[in-house]
Each structure stands twice: as structure tokens, then as C-alpha cells.
Amino acid sequence: MDYISTRGSAPILTFKEALLVGLAEDGGLYVPQHWPKFSAKKIRSFRGMPYTDVAFHIISAFVDGEIEDALLRKMIDEAYATFHHPAVVPLVQTGADSWVLELFHGPTLAFKDVAMQILAKLMDHILTEQGRRLTIVGATSGDTGGAALEAFKDCEGIDTFFMFPSGKVSDVQRRQMTTIGAANAHAIAIDGSFDDCQSMVKAMFADHGFRDAVQLSAVNSINWGRVMAQTVYYFTAAAALGAPDRDISFTVPTGNFGDIFAGYVAKQMGLGIDRLVIATNENDILSRTLLSGSYTLSEVEVTITPSMDIQISSNFERLLFDAVGRDPSVVKNLMSDLKNKGDYALPESAHRFVTELFSAGSASQPQTLEMMGEVYNRSGYLADPHTAVAMRVAEQAVDQTTPMVTLATAHPAKFPDTVYKATGQSVSVPDWATQRAQNPEILSLIENDLAAVEAFIIDKSRIGSGRNAD
Ligand SMILES: *Cc1c(COP(=O)(O)O)cnc(C)c1O
């Protein structure tokens, strides 16, 4: 299968190439040239099928023969063996016709594990086959760093470095990054803000000498492999609830639009999805866009749901591409409007395209806390605040005649203070995830200085220092 850029002037790539490059060189995002289609019969066969089997069906449709079946199977099995639930992503009923899809049973208790675990296996395989190495560098305000360092810890061909603002991530999140105990996993506390960390990543990609010296790469949410992996659970959840013989709706706590875009992909592949509901916190740019047809940036507000404190929802560009009839010149113009004046107007037909399938709503912080308390009192269910934002929005979705599945994106134990405040309940990290608390924390505190961080990465990465792990 060929992969094309949403902005139309980057080379057409194979699956393997698209996975390794992440962002296209024209600034666009890679998407498959066409969406694979599954028949109703095939979707019906997913009922009662183990998660990894469904994952194989979906993922192999995108890999399209570039990786041998037996090998792909093995990677998928290994990736999801790290999850601490036999269903991998269990469905829990919380109301008469509402369910929660728990995506947080992976090693770092975050839904990011679902995609990172398989992405690491795929990338390492491709690199090993090509005799190449990479250095992944990223900035994290919490969940992504832990999930990535954990997923890539055993990769032969990859060293991983994540910067986080010193003192500004939670204890659970910091320990997840600092107690891995693998030679290729590096947590860097920066004496600065998250924005400082992010600016340094950008500057490293612009520093061609450094970029080439370490073969710099990223695994941010625009990587096609992450979206692909997230498509799987829409199929498993819908099949369990009766697809293809009845339609299902989903509500998704949204930040970068990766998770909910995966639902759109599932729909294009033939899954009967009625509504996809975008749930946001006070950073409600997507809700406003759906309402007004105009995507207008504003300031990021810091909330109790940090993973949704985002103004630029990168993956929205993939939806936009389809919404404008896959005309890359339109996408390019809208994206340059966004860059130059901080907003763009969706063409009317594109606005209609988006609102035909998507709804949106937002929940304020008081509403989120109230919802956490209500859900707990009603059904004994402890939701993390991100999940609660979506549960609140789901409840307000009008004319809901189909079963509603809300995606639960973090384990409540990742936000114990908020959970306690809302429900009076103490929630602790599950035993299997606390094991590593005994490991010593290993982290490097570095000043907010590009040259200092680059020197550290060159020294510690096997590729930059010329050390060979073999
Ligand atoms: C990353 C994340 C989200 C947002 O997902 P997107 O794919 O960026 O929309 C929501 N909740 C939690 C807990 C997350 O970690």
C-alpha cells in the first residue's frame, strides 16, 4: 500500500518508510492512498476473537505484505503480552446502554501504551532489517515519555531520550521514566518548562549536523503507526456490542485528535459507527470548530486533564484532507492560514463532511469533578479525569439511540489527588505496576540549554558516540 502526504509534495512512501519518517518533508502527515475495506462478514467474525487476532487482521491490511505474516503476528503477540488484562482493552458497562473501554492496562497505565508497544516492535524490526539505527528524542508533559521509554527499552537499534520539565510532572509519571533500568532509555529533567523542552526538540531537528550525527527521529502522535494501532479497539469494542448488526457510537477524550481519528479510520474501513463524539476540556478549539466551521487558536489553559491541554490538534489535518476531497493544495492553503494568522475557515462542504459524523462537547473542570463523583456514586466506577470529561460529554450527546462507548484513556491511579477530591476514594497504583518502585531512579538534570542537551545525547546514544551495542 502506498502512503501519501496530506500536503501533496512529499515522496510517496511504502508502509515501512512512512513508519520511520513520521512527519512528511512537506510538513504534511502520511495517510494510506486508500482505506482498506472489511466486509460485514469479516467484522462479524471479530466477535469473541482475541484482541491480538483482530489486531493482526487490521494491521496487516495496512502493512500489506511488507512484513511476513508470521513475524507480524509475533510482534503483535509480544506487544500486547505486556498488558495486564486478558482482554487487553476490556469493556466495562457503566449504564443501561453505556460502556467504558479501558485502554489503560498497559505497562504505564496510559492509553499511549496501546500504540507505543507495537510501534516499537515494528520500528526495531524495520531498522534491524536495514542495518540502521535511530535516536528518538521527545518532550513530554507526562504520559508520552513514560510510554515511549518503556516501549522502546529493549530495541536493539534505537536509543530513546525524553525531556520533561523538572518538578512539573507527577511522581508516578516521573518514576515511570526514571526506573526503567535499560541502557538505551534516558530520562532528562530540564530546568525549564514543557515549552522549553518542546522548543529544544524542534531546534534539534533544525540542527542538521546533530540530526544526522544521531539519526534523529520522533514518535509523536502524528506517526501513522500510532493511529493504525488505535483503530483496532474500535473494531473489538463494536463487535463485542453487536457490530456489524447494529451501529455503535464512541466518545473520546481528545487532545491531538489521534485517538478519535482512529475511529474515523475504522468507519472508513466499514465499521458501523453512528457518532464519533469529540470531548474536550476548557481547551475547546475542536468543539468551537465544529460549531462555527472556523479553526481559531487561543491560549492553552492548564487543567486537571493535562493530556488534553492542547490548541493544535495535529491529526485533525488528516481528517481535513478527506473533508476537502483529498485535495492537498486546499490543505496546504488552510495550514498556511493557520500559521500566518492563527486561524482558518473550513470550506462549507468540508464543514458538512465533518459534522455529518462527528459531534463535540466540552466539560469544565467543576463539571469533570462532579461527573467523577456522580459516576462513582451511581456505579462504583472510579474514572480518571480525562475519562470523566468524555463521560460527561457522552451523557449530553443528544438523541443517543445507539450504545455509547466512552474511551478511558488513563488509569485513575495516575491522578490520585483529583480522584480523591472528587470521590473521597484513595486509589493506588496496581501491584504489578508498582514493582519497579524499588528500582533506583536514574535521571539527568540538565540546564535549559540546547548545546548541553545535544552533547549529552551524543555522548549517551550508541550511534552518536560510535559505541556499538553488538
Ligand atoms: C494522549 C491522551 C489523550 C488525548 O489523545 P489524542 O490522541 O492526543 O487525542 C487523552 N487522555 C489521555 C490520558 C492521554 O494520555
XYZ file of C-alpha atoms and ligand atoms in Angstrom:
485
model
C 0.000 0.000 0.000
C 1.260 3.473 -0.858
C 1.284 6.310 1.675
C 0.775 9.906 0.580
C 1.249 13.258 2.273
C -1.752 15.461 3.112
C 0.151 18.367 1.521
C 0.944 16.523 -1.689
C 4.568 17.427 -2.338
C 6.455 14.793 -0.342
C 7.515 11.479 -1.905
C 5.018 8.598 -1.917
C 6.243 6.048 0.620
C 5.835 2.381 1.497
C 4.414 1.373 4.889
C 7.893 0.814 6.309
C 9.174 4.159 5.088
C 6.108 6.060 6.342
C 6.526 4.490 9.770
C 10.151 5.600 10.076
C 9.782 9.182 8.814
C 6.810 10.258 10.941
C 6.260 13.778 9.583
C 6.362 14.221 5.799
C 9.082 16.507 4.450
C 6.481 18.952 3.077
C 5.153 19.400 6.625
C 2.149 17.143 5.961
C 1.058 13.854 7.506
C 1.157 10.490 5.787
C -2.097 8.635 5.090
C -2.799 5.449 3.136
C -3.640 6.123 -0.513
C -6.971 4.390 0.064
C -8.780 2.927 3.064
C -8.859 -0.886 3.174
C -12.450 -2.224 3.332
C -13.726 -5.015 5.572
C -16.946 -6.880 4.796
C -19.766 -7.281 7.326
C -18.925 -10.975 7.433
C -15.326 -10.254 8.379
C -16.365 -7.765 11.059
C -18.859 -10.310 12.462
C -16.002 -12.814 12.716
C -14.273 -10.476 15.192
C -16.891 -11.285 17.858
C -15.235 -13.250 20.619
C -11.920 -13.204 18.792
C -8.832 -12.475 20.940
C -7.595 -8.875 20.703
C -4.302 -9.872 19.098
C -6.100 -11.792 16.324
C -8.244 -8.778 15.463
C -5.134 -6.593 15.642
C -3.446 -8.860 13.125
C -6.371 -8.560 10.674
C -6.405 -4.757 10.916
C -2.676 -4.081 11.000
C -1.866 -6.486 8.175
C -4.324 -4.601 5.949
C -2.073 -1.534 6.331
C 1.264 -3.383 6.256
C 0.022 -5.007 3.049
C 2.605 -7.765 2.801
C 5.679 -5.666 3.613
C 6.285 -7.782 6.726
C 5.893 -11.550 6.696
C 2.648 -12.661 8.405
C 4.247 -14.956 10.983
C 6.661 -12.239 12.030
C 3.932 -9.594 12.271
C 1.855 -11.974 14.392
C 4.763 -12.491 16.740
C 5.316 -8.743 17.138
C 1.634 -8.160 17.900
C 1.550 -11.011 20.426
C 4.640 -9.681 22.195
C 3.402 -6.090 22.193
C 0.102 -6.920 23.900
C 1.521 -9.551 26.262
C 2.732 -6.512 28.248
C -0.900 -5.661 29.083
C -2.248 -6.799 32.427
C -5.689 -7.855 31.315
C -6.551 -10.915 29.203
C -8.918 -8.787 27.080
C -6.084 -6.238 26.576
C -8.696 -3.425 26.420
C -11.757 -4.607 28.442
C -15.243 -3.117 28.092
C -16.969 -2.234 31.347
C -20.684 -1.451 31.489
C -21.424 1.725 33.452
C -25.035 2.452 32.465
C -28.093 0.936 30.782
C -26.669 1.446 27.317
C -23.240 2.861 28.040
C -19.827 1.314 28.341
C -16.286 2.336 29.127
C -13.469 0.921 27.011
C -10.456 0.677 29.317
C -7.325 1.404 27.337
C -5.091 1.749 30.399
C -3.978 -1.769 31.308
C -0.589 -1.389 29.650
C 2.759 -1.050 31.433
C 2.472 2.722 32.086
C -1.295 2.755 32.797
C -1.872 5.100 29.847
C -3.659 4.552 26.574
C -0.433 5.626 24.817
C 0.870 2.104 25.566
C -1.559 0.551 23.057
C 0.184 2.253 20.153
C 3.739 2.615 21.500
C 4.162 -1.074 22.293
C 3.527 -2.222 18.735
C 5.218 0.804 17.133
C 8.455 -0.046 18.972
C 8.395 -3.635 17.693
C 7.680 -2.545 14.129
C 10.328 0.191 14.057
C 13.013 -2.005 15.590
C 12.283 -4.762 13.092
C 12.495 -2.418 10.103
C 15.742 -0.845 11.331
C 17.400 -4.169 12.092
C 16.458 -5.452 8.659
C 18.032 -2.378 7.063
C 21.085 -2.443 9.354
C 20.242 1.018 10.644
C 19.992 2.739 13.998
C 17.950 5.705 15.211
C 17.849 8.052 18.153
C 14.384 9.043 19.309
C 14.118 12.354 21.117
C 10.926 13.771 22.542
C 9.464 16.200 25.024
C 6.781 15.116 27.456
C 4.498 16.787 29.936
C 3.603 13.431 31.404
C 2.278 10.289 29.725
C 4.005 10.048 26.358
C 7.561 9.921 27.740
C 6.899 7.003 30.051
C 5.019 5.014 27.420
C 7.743 5.587 24.810
C 10.756 4.902 27.061
C 9.052 1.732 28.277
C 8.054 0.507 24.811
C 11.463 1.088 23.205
C 13.564 -0.164 26.127
C 14.547 -3.464 24.510
C 15.069 -2.170 20.990
C 18.467 -3.058 19.555
C 18.572 -0.257 17.020
C 17.038 2.612 18.985
C 18.132 4.883 21.825
C 15.362 6.942 23.401
C 15.641 10.291 25.182
C 12.729 12.144 26.748
C 12.943 15.609 28.234
C 10.460 16.715 30.858
C 10.168 19.927 32.872
C 11.921 19.271 36.182
C 9.478 19.186 39.109
C 6.438 19.607 36.867
C 5.350 16.021 36.209
C 3.665 13.826 38.822
C 5.672 11.371 40.951
C 4.054 8.395 39.215
C 4.886 9.825 35.808
C 8.478 10.657 36.743
C 9.143 7.206 38.219
C 7.796 5.582 35.069
C 10.529 7.372 33.143
C 13.382 7.028 35.621
C 13.129 3.462 36.949
C 13.173 1.527 33.675
C 16.740 0.374 34.170
C 17.570 -0.067 30.476
C 20.799 1.235 28.958
C 19.001 2.823 25.991
C 16.241 4.635 27.952
C 17.184 8.146 29.075
C 15.035 10.499 31.155
C 16.249 14.091 31.127
C 14.864 16.595 33.638
C 15.179 20.059 32.165
C 15.467 23.111 34.322
C 12.656 24.823 32.405
C 9.074 24.489 31.187
C 7.417 21.933 28.893
C 7.508 24.544 26.131
C 11.290 24.855 26.625
C 11.604 21.077 26.199
C 9.468 21.140 23.089
C 11.394 24.041 21.580
C 14.614 22.121 22.068
C 13.241 19.113 20.179
C 12.305 21.423 17.314
C 15.737 23.059 17.395
C 17.423 19.642 17.271
C 15.518 18.730 14.111
C 16.614 22.059 12.603
C 20.274 21.426 13.570
C 21.220 19.256 10.585
C 24.673 18.361 11.910
C 23.172 16.970 15.106
C 20.207 15.432 13.327
C 22.444 13.414 11.023
C 25.008 12.543 13.702
C 22.429 10.731 15.832
C 19.892 9.844 13.083
C 17.231 11.786 14.924
C 13.655 10.521 14.903
C 10.394 11.121 16.758
C 7.401 9.027 17.775
C 4.870 11.796 18.321
C 1.170 11.384 17.794
C 1.305 12.089 14.060
C 3.204 8.858 13.357
C 0.931 6.751 11.168
C 1.772 3.611 13.148
C 0.171 5.062 16.251
C -3.117 5.864 14.527
C -3.173 2.439 12.866
C -2.728 0.597 16.172
C -5.550 2.592 17.759
C -8.009 1.580 15.029
C -8.083 -1.978 16.386
C -10.027 -1.323 19.580
C -12.900 0.382 17.777
C -13.426 -2.936 15.986
C -13.103 -5.136 19.087
C -15.468 -2.953 21.132
C -18.077 -2.595 18.380
C -18.000 -6.311 17.511
C -18.471 -7.225 21.186
C -21.558 -4.972 21.298
C -23.152 -6.346 18.142
C -21.444 -4.860 15.086
C -21.991 -5.141 12.190
C -25.666 -5.768 13.031
C -26.083 -2.562 14.947
C -24.256 0.754 14.922
C -22.211 1.929 17.914
C -21.188 5.441 18.984
C -17.963 6.460 20.674
C -16.988 9.434 22.838
C -13.286 10.175 23.004
C -11.304 12.487 25.320
C -9.375 14.388 22.692
C -6.090 16.244 22.534
C -4.058 15.712 19.381
C -7.014 14.062 17.588
C -5.069 10.803 17.128
C -7.349 8.573 19.160
C -10.618 9.780 17.658
C -9.172 9.906 14.143
C -8.522 6.169 14.514
C -12.307 5.818 14.964
C -12.831 7.675 11.705
C -10.440 5.248 10.004
C -12.422 2.289 11.418
C -15.577 3.812 9.941
C -13.925 4.219 6.530
C -12.924 0.551 6.726
C -16.574 -0.444 7.014
C -17.298 -0.427 10.752
C -20.830 0.766 11.568
C -20.147 3.818 13.717
C -23.090 6.149 14.251
C -21.478 9.160 16.000
C -17.913 9.979 16.961
C -18.107 12.464 19.815
C -15.105 14.703 20.456
C -14.796 15.525 24.158
C -12.621 18.441 25.236
C -11.896 20.344 28.437
C -11.704 24.164 28.580
C -9.302 23.947 25.647
C -12.298 23.516 23.372
C -10.876 24.508 19.993
C -12.328 21.395 18.334
C -15.821 21.938 19.756
C -15.715 25.529 18.541
C -14.501 24.416 15.107
C -17.394 22.011 14.694
C -19.873 24.640 15.729
C -18.533 27.566 13.727
C -16.551 25.963 10.914
C -13.590 28.086 11.875
C -10.413 26.729 13.492
C -9.129 29.548 15.703
C -6.165 29.244 18.050
C -6.228 30.694 21.550
C -4.084 30.403 24.683
C -3.605 26.979 26.275
C -5.352 26.756 29.634
C -3.828 24.450 32.260
C -6.427 21.999 33.653
C -6.805 18.810 35.701
C -6.700 16.901 32.387
C -3.201 17.823 31.163
C -3.166 15.421 28.210
C -5.997 17.434 26.659
C -4.431 20.861 27.223
C -3.722 21.362 23.539
C -4.549 24.007 20.951
C -3.054 22.484 17.822
C -4.651 19.085 17.250
C -2.107 17.824 14.732
C -4.043 14.814 13.486
C -7.028 16.967 12.533
C -5.099 17.629 9.306
C -5.692 14.014 8.301
C -9.455 14.467 8.628
C -9.262 17.789 6.832
C -7.547 16.056 3.908
C -10.534 13.727 3.432
C -13.012 16.518 4.158
C -11.697 18.586 1.229
C -11.860 15.619 -1.136
C -8.174 14.761 -0.697
C -7.032 17.898 -2.496
C -3.586 18.629 -0.984
C -3.485 22.201 -2.325
C -6.523 23.120 -0.194
C -4.929 21.574 2.917
C -1.714 23.454 2.218
C -3.537 26.776 1.953
C -5.530 26.237 5.146
C -2.402 25.225 7.054
C -0.548 28.299 5.892
C -3.524 30.428 7.024
C -3.235 28.795 10.445
C 0.477 29.502 10.589
C 0.211 33.085 9.357
C -2.922 34.353 11.066
C -3.766 31.770 13.732
C -6.976 30.532 12.149
C -8.593 29.073 9.054
C -12.143 28.671 7.781
C -13.320 25.223 6.728
C -14.870 25.258 3.248
C -18.600 24.707 3.656
C -18.595 21.230 2.127
C -15.715 20.233 4.432
C -17.591 21.560 7.469
C -20.618 19.483 6.448
C -18.387 16.412 5.928
C -17.024 16.729 9.463
C -20.339 17.412 11.216
C -22.092 14.521 9.470
C -20.045 12.055 11.515
C -18.566 13.997 14.433
C -20.236 15.766 17.334
C -18.369 17.657 20.019
C -18.804 18.876 23.539
C -16.684 20.127 26.386
C -16.681 19.773 30.147
C -15.311 22.381 32.541
C -13.146 21.377 35.495
C -16.014 21.630 38.027
C -18.232 19.578 35.698
C -15.490 16.962 35.373
C -15.071 16.629 39.142
C -18.846 16.453 39.545
C -19.029 13.703 36.940
C -16.308 11.668 38.666
C -18.322 11.828 41.889
C -21.613 11.020 40.161
C -20.237 8.019 38.307
C -18.679 6.689 41.488
C -21.917 7.081 43.464
C -24.011 5.571 40.704
C -21.947 2.562 39.753
C -18.868 2.432 41.981
C -16.704 3.193 38.983
C -13.580 5.290 39.522
C -12.816 7.259 36.383
C -9.658 9.250 35.774
C -10.374 12.920 34.985
C -9.735 12.559 31.218
C -12.224 9.709 31.050
C -14.672 11.742 33.139
C -14.560 14.651 30.677
C -15.672 12.213 27.985
C -18.320 10.559 30.176
C -19.829 13.963 30.886
C -19.872 14.909 27.210
C -21.267 11.478 26.266
C -24.160 11.965 28.646
C -25.068 15.214 26.954
C -24.907 13.783 23.441
C -28.424 14.345 22.162
C -30.710 11.767 20.512
C -28.474 8.927 21.515
C -30.183 5.830 20.222
C -27.116 3.644 19.764
C -24.941 2.101 22.507
C -22.318 4.609 23.668
C -18.745 3.573 24.342
C -16.553 6.079 26.182
C -12.817 5.625 25.810
C -10.977 5.507 29.151
C -7.504 6.824 28.473
C -5.742 6.729 31.835
C -5.850 4.625 34.987
C -7.362 6.612 37.884
C -4.213 5.898 39.937
C -2.301 8.263 37.672
C -4.341 11.148 39.114
C -4.875 10.125 42.758
C -5.315 13.655 44.115
C -8.077 14.564 41.661
C -9.794 11.215 42.215
C -9.697 11.754 45.968
C -11.028 15.275 45.677
C -13.948 14.155 43.501
C -14.890 10.868 45.168
C -13.210 10.710 48.576
C -11.603 7.472 47.431
C -7.903 6.694 47.620
C -6.704 4.826 44.601
C -3.317 3.212 44.415
C -1.204 2.067 41.534
C -1.862 -1.660 40.929
C 0.691 -4.077 42.379
C 2.117 -5.165 39.067
C 2.852 -1.567 38.118
C 4.407 -0.624 41.451
C 7.024 -3.368 41.357
C 9.535 -1.016 39.835
C 9.155 1.489 42.658
C 12.028 -0.445 44.246
C 14.333 0.400 41.361
C 16.585 3.385 41.890
C 15.636 6.483 39.906
C 18.082 7.326 37.146
C 17.755 10.732 35.575
C 19.992 13.509 34.381
C 19.201 17.080 35.315
C 20.360 19.393 32.552
C 20.068 23.142 32.248
C 17.734 24.652 29.661
C 20.468 24.828 27.049
C 20.389 23.234 23.614
C 24.144 22.641 23.336
C 24.264 20.942 26.737
C 21.389 18.594 25.898
C 22.777 17.783 22.462
C 26.184 16.982 23.957
C 24.510 14.647 26.459
C 22.571 12.847 23.727
C 25.640 12.463 21.509
C 27.583 11.028 24.402
C 24.897 8.598 25.575
C 23.480 7.415 22.259
C 25.220 4.391 20.776
C 25.089 5.941 17.337
C 26.354 9.409 18.311
C 29.205 8.127 20.460
C 30.177 5.479 17.912
C 29.678 2.755 20.508
C 28.198 -0.405 19.156
C 25.831 -2.428 21.266
C 26.531 -5.669 19.405
C -2.842 11.446 24.980
C -4.038 11.413 25.842
C -5.287 11.892 25.412
C -5.500 12.534 24.062
O -5.349 11.662 22.984
P -5.167 12.243 21.496
O -4.893 11.066 20.654
O -3.981 13.174 21.592
O -6.413 12.962 21.139
C -6.361 11.789 26.277
N -6.228 11.294 27.515
C -5.040 10.827 27.978
C -4.956 10.319 29.367
C -3.907 10.859 27.160
O -2.742 10.416 27.637
